[in-house]
Coordinates of C-alpha atoms in Angstrom, one line a residue:
M598 CA 30.3 8.0 14.6
A599 CA 28.4 10.5 16.7
T600 CA 30.4 12.1 19.4
R601 CA 27.4 13.2 21.5
T602 CA 23.7 12.3 21.9
V603 CA 20.9 14.8 21.9
D604 CA 17.6 13.0 22.4
L605 CA 14.7 15.2 21.4
R606 CA 12.1 12.5 20.7
S607 CA 10.2 13.3 23.8
D608 CA 10.4 14.6 27.4
T609 CA 9.7 11.0 28.5
V610 CA 13.3 10.0 27.7
T611 CA 14.9 11.7 30.7
K612 CA 17.2 9.6 32.9
P613 CA 16.9 9.7 36.7
T614 CA 19.3 12.1 38.4
E615 CA 21.7 11.0 41.0
A616 CA 19.4 12.6 43.6
M617 CA 16.5 10.6 42.3
R618 CA 18.5 7.4 42.4
A619 CA 19.6 8.1 46.0
A620 CA 16.0 8.8 47.0
M621 CA 14.9 5.5 45.4
A622 CA 17.6 3.5 47.1
T623 CA 16.6 4.8 50.6
A624 CA 12.8 5.2 50.1
E625 CA 10.6 4.1 53.0
V626 CA 8.1 1.7 51.5
D627 CA 5.1 -0.5 52.4
D628 CA 2.2 -2.1 50.5
D629 CA 0.5 0.6 48.5
V630 CA -2.5 -1.6 47.7
F631 CA -3.2 -1.5 51.4
G632 CA -2.7 2.3 51.2
A633 CA 0.2 1.9 53.6
D634 CA 3.2 3.0 51.5
P635 CA 4.3 6.3 53.2
T636 CA 6.3 7.6 50.2
A637 CA 3.3 7.1 47.9
V638 CA 1.0 8.7 50.4
K639 CA 3.3 11.7 50.6
L640 CA 3.5 12.1 46.8
Q641 CA -0.2 11.8 46.4
S642 CA -0.9 14.3 49.1
E643 CA 1.8 16.7 47.7
V644 CA 0.4 16.7 44.1
A645 CA -3.2 17.0 45.3
K646 CA -2.2 20.0 47.4
M647 CA -0.4 21.6 44.4
M648 CA -3.5 21.1 42.3
G649 CA -5.9 22.4 45.0
K650 CA -7.8 19.1 45.2
E651 CA -8.7 16.9 48.1
A652 CA -6.8 13.8 47.3
G653 CA -4.5 12.0 44.8
L654 CA -3.7 8.6 43.5
F655 CA -0.4 7.4 41.9
V656 CA -0.9 5.3 38.7
P657 CA 1.7 3.7 36.5
S658 CA 1.0 5.9 33.4
G659 CA -0.9 8.9 32.1
T660 CA -3.0 6.6 29.9
M661 CA -4.2 4.7 32.9
G662 CA -4.8 7.9 34.8
N663 CA -7.0 9.3 32.0
L664 CA -8.8 5.9 31.6
I665 CA -9.6 5.7 35.3
S666 CA -10.7 9.3 35.4
V667 CA -13.1 8.9 32.5
L668 CA -14.5 5.6 33.9
V669 CA -15.1 7.1 37.3
H670 CA -17.1 10.0 35.8
C671 CA -18.8 7.8 33.2
D672 CA -19.7 4.9 35.5
V673 CA -22.6 3.7 33.3
R674 CA -21.8 1.9 30.1
G675 CA -23.1 3.8 27.1
S676 CA -22.0 7.1 28.6
E677 CA -20.5 9.7 26.3
V678 CA -17.5 12.0 26.7
I679 CA -16.9 15.1 24.7
L680 CA -13.2 15.5 23.8
G681 CA -10.9 17.0 21.2
N682 CA -10.6 15.2 17.8
N683 CA -6.8 15.8 18.1
S684 CA -6.5 15.0 21.8
H685 CA -4.2 12.4 23.4
I686 CA -7.1 10.4 24.9
H687 CA -8.9 10.2 21.6
I688 CA -5.9 9.3 19.4
Y689 CA -3.1 7.7 21.4
E690 CA -4.7 5.8 24.2
N691 CA -5.7 2.7 22.3
G692 CA -9.4 3.5 22.4
G693 CA -9.4 2.3 26.0
I694 CA -12.4 4.4 27.2
A695 CA -14.5 2.5 24.6
T696 CA -13.0 -0.9 24.6
I697 CA -12.7 -1.2 28.4
G698 CA -15.2 1.2 29.7
G699 CA -18.0 1.2 27.1
V700 CA -17.7 5.0 26.9
H701 CA -18.5 6.6 23.6
P702 CA -16.2 9.4 22.4
R703 CA -17.8 12.5 21.0
P704 CA -15.0 14.3 19.2
V705 CA -15.1 18.1 18.7
K706 CA -12.6 19.8 16.4
N707 CA -9.5 21.1 18.1
N708 CA -8.4 24.5 16.8
E709 CA -4.7 25.3 16.0
D710 CA -4.4 26.6 19.6
G711 CA -5.7 23.4 21.1
M712 CA -9.0 24.8 22.2
M713 CA -12.5 23.6 21.1
D714 CA -15.0 26.2 20.3
I715 CA -17.4 26.6 23.3
D716 CA -20.5 26.6 21.1
L717 CA -19.3 23.4 19.4
I718 CA -18.9 21.8 22.8
E719 CA -22.4 22.8 23.8
D720 CA -23.8 21.6 20.5
A721 CA -22.2 18.2 21.1
I722 CA -24.0 17.7 24.5
R723 CA -26.8 15.3 24.0
D724 CA -30.4 16.3 24.7
P725 CA -31.5 14.1 27.6
R726 CA -34.9 13.8 25.9
G727 CA -33.2 11.7 23.3
E728 CA -31.8 9.1 25.7
L729 CA -33.7 6.4 24.0
V730 CA -31.5 6.7 21.0
Y731 CA -28.4 8.7 22.1
P732 CA -25.6 8.0 24.5
T733 CA -25.8 10.1 27.6
T734 CA -23.2 12.9 27.8
R735 CA -21.5 12.8 31.2
L736 CA -18.0 14.3 30.8
I737 CA -16.0 16.9 29.0
C738 CA -12.2 16.4 28.6
L739 CA -9.6 19.1 27.9
E740 CA -5.8 18.7 27.4
N741 CA -3.4 21.3 28.8
S742 CA -0.8 21.8 27.4
H743 CA -2.1 20.4 24.1
G744 CA 0.5 18.0 22.7
N745 CA -0.7 17.6 19.1
T746 CA -0.9 21.3 18.4
G747 CA 2.7 21.8 19.6
G748 CA 2.3 22.2 23.3
R749 CA -0.2 25.1 23.1
C750 CA -1.6 26.3 26.4
L751 CA -5.3 26.6 27.2
P752 CA -5.9 29.9 29.1
V753 CA -7.5 29.8 32.5
E754 CA -10.4 32.0 31.3
Y755 CA -11.2 29.3 28.7
I756 CA -11.1 26.5 31.2
D757 CA -13.3 28.4 33.5
R758 CA -15.9 28.8 30.7
V759 CA -15.8 25.1 29.9
G760 CA -16.2 24.4 33.6
E761 CA -19.2 26.7 33.8
L762 CA -20.7 25.0 30.7
A763 CA -20.2 21.6 32.3
K764 CA -22.0 22.7 35.5
K765 CA -24.8 24.2 33.5
H766 CA -25.5 20.8 32.0
G767 CA -24.7 18.7 35.0
L768 CA -21.5 17.3 33.5
K769 CA -18.0 16.7 34.9
L770 CA -14.8 18.2 33.6
H771 CA -11.5 16.2 33.4
I772 CA -8.2 17.8 32.4
D773 CA -5.5 15.6 30.8
G774 CA -2.7 17.6 32.5
A775 CA 0.2 15.5 31.2
R776 CA 2.1 18.7 30.8
I777 CA 0.0 20.9 33.1
F778 CA 3.1 22.4 34.7
N779 CA 4.5 23.5 31.3
A780 CA 1.2 25.3 30.7
S781 CA 1.3 26.9 34.2
V782 CA 4.8 28.2 33.8
A783 CA 4.2 29.5 30.2
L784 CA 0.9 31.2 31.2
G785 CA 2.3 32.6 34.5
I786 CA -0.8 31.1 36.3
P787 CA -0.5 29.0 39.5
V788 CA -1.3 25.5 38.6
D789 CA -4.1 25.2 41.2
R790 CA -5.8 28.2 39.7
L791 CA -5.4 26.7 36.2
V792 CA -7.3 23.5 37.1
Q793 CA -9.7 25.1 39.6
A794 CA -12.7 24.4 37.3
A795 CA -11.8 20.7 36.8
D796 CA -13.4 17.8 38.8
S797 CA -10.3 15.7 38.1
V798 CA -6.8 16.1 36.6
S799 CA -4.2 13.6 35.5
V800 CA -0.6 14.9 36.1
C801 CA 2.2 13.1 34.3
L802 CA 5.4 12.7 36.3
S803 CA 7.6 11.2 33.6
K804 CA 7.3 14.0 31.0
G805 CA 8.7 17.5 31.6
I806 CA 9.0 16.9 35.4
G807 CA 11.6 14.2 34.6
A808 CA 10.6 11.4 37.0
P809 CA 11.2 7.9 35.6
V810 CA 7.7 6.4 36.0
G811 CA 4.1 7.3 36.6
S812 CA 1.3 9.9 36.9
V813 CA -1.0 11.1 39.7
I814 CA -4.7 11.7 39.3
V815 CA -6.3 14.2 41.7
G816 CA -9.9 15.1 42.6
S817 CA -12.3 14.8 45.5
E818 CA -12.0 12.1 48.2
T819 CA -15.0 10.3 46.7
F820 CA -13.5 10.4 43.2
I821 CA -10.2 9.0 44.4
T822 CA -11.9 6.2 46.4
K823 CA -13.6 5.0 43.2
A824 CA -10.4 5.6 41.3
R825 CA -8.4 3.4 43.7
R826 CA -10.8 0.5 43.1
L827 CA -10.5 0.9 39.3
R828 CA -6.7 1.1 39.5
K829 CA -6.7 -2.4 41.1
T830 CA -9.1 -3.7 38.5
L831 CA -6.8 -2.5 35.7
G832 CA -3.7 -4.1 37.4
G833 CA -2.2 -0.8 38.6
G834 CA -1.8 -1.8 42.3
M835 CA 2.0 -2.0 42.5
R836 CA 2.8 -2.8 46.1
Q837 CA 6.0 -1.1 47.3
V838 CA 5.5 1.7 44.8
G839 CA 7.4 4.2 47.1
V840 CA 10.6 3.2 45.4
I841 CA 9.5 5.1 42.3
C842 CA 7.4 7.7 44.1
A843 CA 10.6 8.8 45.8
A844 CA 12.1 9.8 42.5
A845 CA 8.9 11.8 41.6
L846 CA 9.1 13.7 44.9
V847 CA 12.7 14.8 44.0
A848 CA 11.6 15.7 40.5
L849 CA 8.9 18.0 41.9
Q850 CA 11.4 19.7 44.2
E851 CA 14.2 20.1 41.7
N852 CA 12.8 20.3 38.2
L853 CA 9.8 22.6 38.2
V854 CA 12.1 25.6 38.3
K855 CA 13.7 24.4 35.1
F856 CA 10.6 24.6 32.9
E857 CA 11.2 28.3 32.0
G858 CA 14.6 27.3 30.6
D859 CA 13.2 24.4 28.7
H860 CA 10.7 26.8 27.0
K861 CA 13.4 29.3 26.3
N862 CA 15.6 26.6 24.7
A863 CA 12.6 25.5 22.6
K864 CA 12.1 29.0 21.3
V865 CA 15.7 29.4 20.4
L866 CA 15.7 26.1 18.6
A867 CA 12.5 26.9 16.8
E868 CA 13.8 30.3 15.6
G869 CA 17.0 28.8 14.4
L870 CA 15.3 26.0 12.5
N871 CA 13.0 28.5 10.9
Q872 CA 16.0 30.4 9.5
I873 CA 17.3 27.3 7.7
K874 CA 16.3 27.2 4.0
G875 CA 14.0 24.3 3.3
L876 CA 12.5 24.2 6.9
R877 CA 9.4 25.9 8.2
V878 CA 8.4 26.5 11.8
N879 CA 5.5 28.4 13.2
V880 CA 7.6 30.1 15.8
A881 CA 4.7 32.0 17.4
A882 CA 3.0 28.6 18.2
V883 CA 6.0 27.4 20.3
E884 CA 4.7 28.3 23.7
T885 CA 6.2 25.5 25.8
N886 CA 8.7 22.7 25.1
I887 CA 7.3 21.2 21.9
I888 CA 8.2 22.1 18.3
F889 CA 6.7 20.8 15.1
F890 CA 8.4 21.7 11.9
D891 CA 7.8 21.0 8.2
I892 CA 10.1 20.4 5.3
V893 CA 9.0 23.0 2.7
E894 CA 7.2 21.5 -0.3
G895 CA 9.4 21.5 -3.4
S896 CA 12.7 21.6 -1.4
K897 CA 13.4 18.0 -2.5
I898 CA 14.6 17.2 1.0
S899 CA 13.4 13.7 2.2
G900 CA 12.2 13.5 5.7
E901 CA 13.5 10.0 6.1
K902 CA 17.0 11.0 4.8
L903 CA 17.1 14.0 7.1
Y904 CA 16.1 11.8 10.0
K905 CA 18.8 9.3 9.1
H906 CA 21.5 11.9 8.9
L907 CA 20.5 13.4 12.2
V908 CA 20.7 10.0 13.9
E909 CA 24.2 9.6 12.4
R910 CA 25.2 12.8 14.2
G911 CA 23.5 11.6 17.5
V912 CA 20.4 13.8 17.2
F913 CA 17.1 12.0 17.7
V914 CA 13.7 13.5 16.8
M915 CA 10.3 12.1 16.0
L916 CA 9.4 11.6 12.4
E917 CA 5.7 12.5 12.2
G918 CA 5.2 12.1 8.5
P919 CA 7.0 12.3 5.1
S920 CA 7.8 15.9 5.7
R921 CA 7.0 16.7 9.3
M922 CA 9.0 16.2 12.5
R923 CA 8.5 16.8 16.2
I924 CA 11.1 17.9 18.8
V925 CA 10.5 18.0 22.6
L926 CA 12.9 19.6 25.0
H927 CA 13.4 18.8 28.7
H928 CA 15.6 19.6 31.6
Q929 CA 18.5 17.4 30.4
I930 CA 18.8 19.3 27.1
S931 CA 21.2 22.2 27.5
S932 CA 21.6 25.4 25.5
S933 CA 24.8 23.8 24.1
D934 CA 22.7 20.8 22.9
V935 CA 20.4 23.2 21.2
Q936 CA 23.3 24.9 19.3
Y937 CA 24.8 21.5 18.4
T938 CA 21.4 20.4 17.0
L939 CA 21.1 23.5 15.0
S940 CA 24.6 23.1 13.6
C941 CA 23.7 19.5 12.6
F942 CA 20.6 20.6 10.7
Q943 CA 22.5 23.4 9.0
V944 CA 25.2 21.0 7.8
I945 CA 22.8 18.4 6.6
I946 CA 20.6 20.8 4.7
R947 CA 23.6 22.5 3.2
V948 CA 24.8 19.2 1.9
F949 CA 21.4 18.4 0.5
L950 CA 21.3 21.8 -1.3
L951 CA 24.9 21.4 -2.6
F952 CA 24.1 17.9 -3.9
R953 CA 21.1 19.3 -5.7
L954 CA 23.2 22.0 -7.2
F955 CA 25.8 19.5 -8.3
I956 CA 23.1 17.3 -10.0
F957 CA 21.7 20.4 -11.7
I958 CA 25.1 21.5 -13.0
K959 CA 26.0 18.0 -14.1
T960 CA 22.7 17.7 -16.0
L961 CA 23.3 21.2 -17.5
I962 CA 26.8 20.2 -18.7
S963 CA 25.5 16.9 -20.0
D964 CA 22.7 18.5 -21.9
S965 CA 25.1 21.2 -23.2
S966 CA 27.6 18.6 -24.3
S967 CA 24.9 16.6 -26.1
Y968 CA 23.7 19.8 -27.8
T969 CA 27.2 20.8 -28.9
S970 CA 27.9 17.3 -30.3
Q971 CA 24.7 17.3 -32.2
A972 CA 25.3 20.8 -33.6
F973 CA 28.9 19.8 -34.7
S974 CA 27.6 16.7 -36.5
G975 CA 25.0 18.8 -38.3
W976 CA 27.7 21.2 -39.4
Q977 CA 29.8 18.4 -40.7
E978 CA 26.9 17.1 -42.7
E979 CA 26.1 20.5 -44.1
N980 CA 29.7 21.1 -45.2
G981 CA 30.2 17.6 -46.7
N982 CA 32.8 16.5 -44.2

């Protein structure tokens, strides 16, 4: 039986701190659908200010935040959005922009650093003269940090260039900032400067920030007015929502300063895993709190078995494929947890390798014994015994 638990599946698994629970218990609330919940208003205003935008809106999830943002910008069915082929909106949000909004996704290849080539983005913008046959491009979406490439950070210079491109063609720019604070800390760039070129940003509160529920989308007053109506349409009007917004306010006050430690722990863990025979990590690509690692081909280590043995020791990761795993750190993972995790990997891999060695020796002995027996029988026949 495991004596401790280290949950590295995601930064969404954090538990509310005592300070958060106390704030939730005493939160001043009202009906947020009426715009009257004071704690929600405070949270929305605080996040908008941090992002350098005019207004904000609390929504139940990042997926809803991205969906609302896309639908506000693409308010005509048959609109098209340019986004990364490996982006969260394109892969993990149930195709909502198409199924609910009638918005056509135009994917552009994400590079290993999470960026899309600027020239490819521009090439993907539809020529308005072809509107009789093409969807109309209205929006570009970026993701920062970029989850599927291991939490890579889009530099501010790159975002500015995409923003300039959007303006050149009369388009809007939305940033899926689920982990925008991770990117800000890793790059050493104030978050408002990092999203300055964006017309809207979705900010997840239940990932690295550590709040239990929700996201905030920010943009202009006009954008948020439209977004509020869409939130109601999608069932996101949650009445006395200040109960959970209170926890988010505490998280913003207490946990942003912990991001640097999360990133440091991720680097230590990545370097340690990369030193274990049979595992491979691109350590240079670990910029924030996400690690992807591979089981080296030919090592004969099963991803499912490795996962199972980790669970038996209380270590939980995400199995991304037969030989690929993901780890995400957060403020409730300590340096001690990192060392325990590394020790579990080391023990499990060592056992795998010893077992393989045992099988090899056993086979060698068996083959040798069979050869000796055959040779002795041959000798007996030759000597008439």
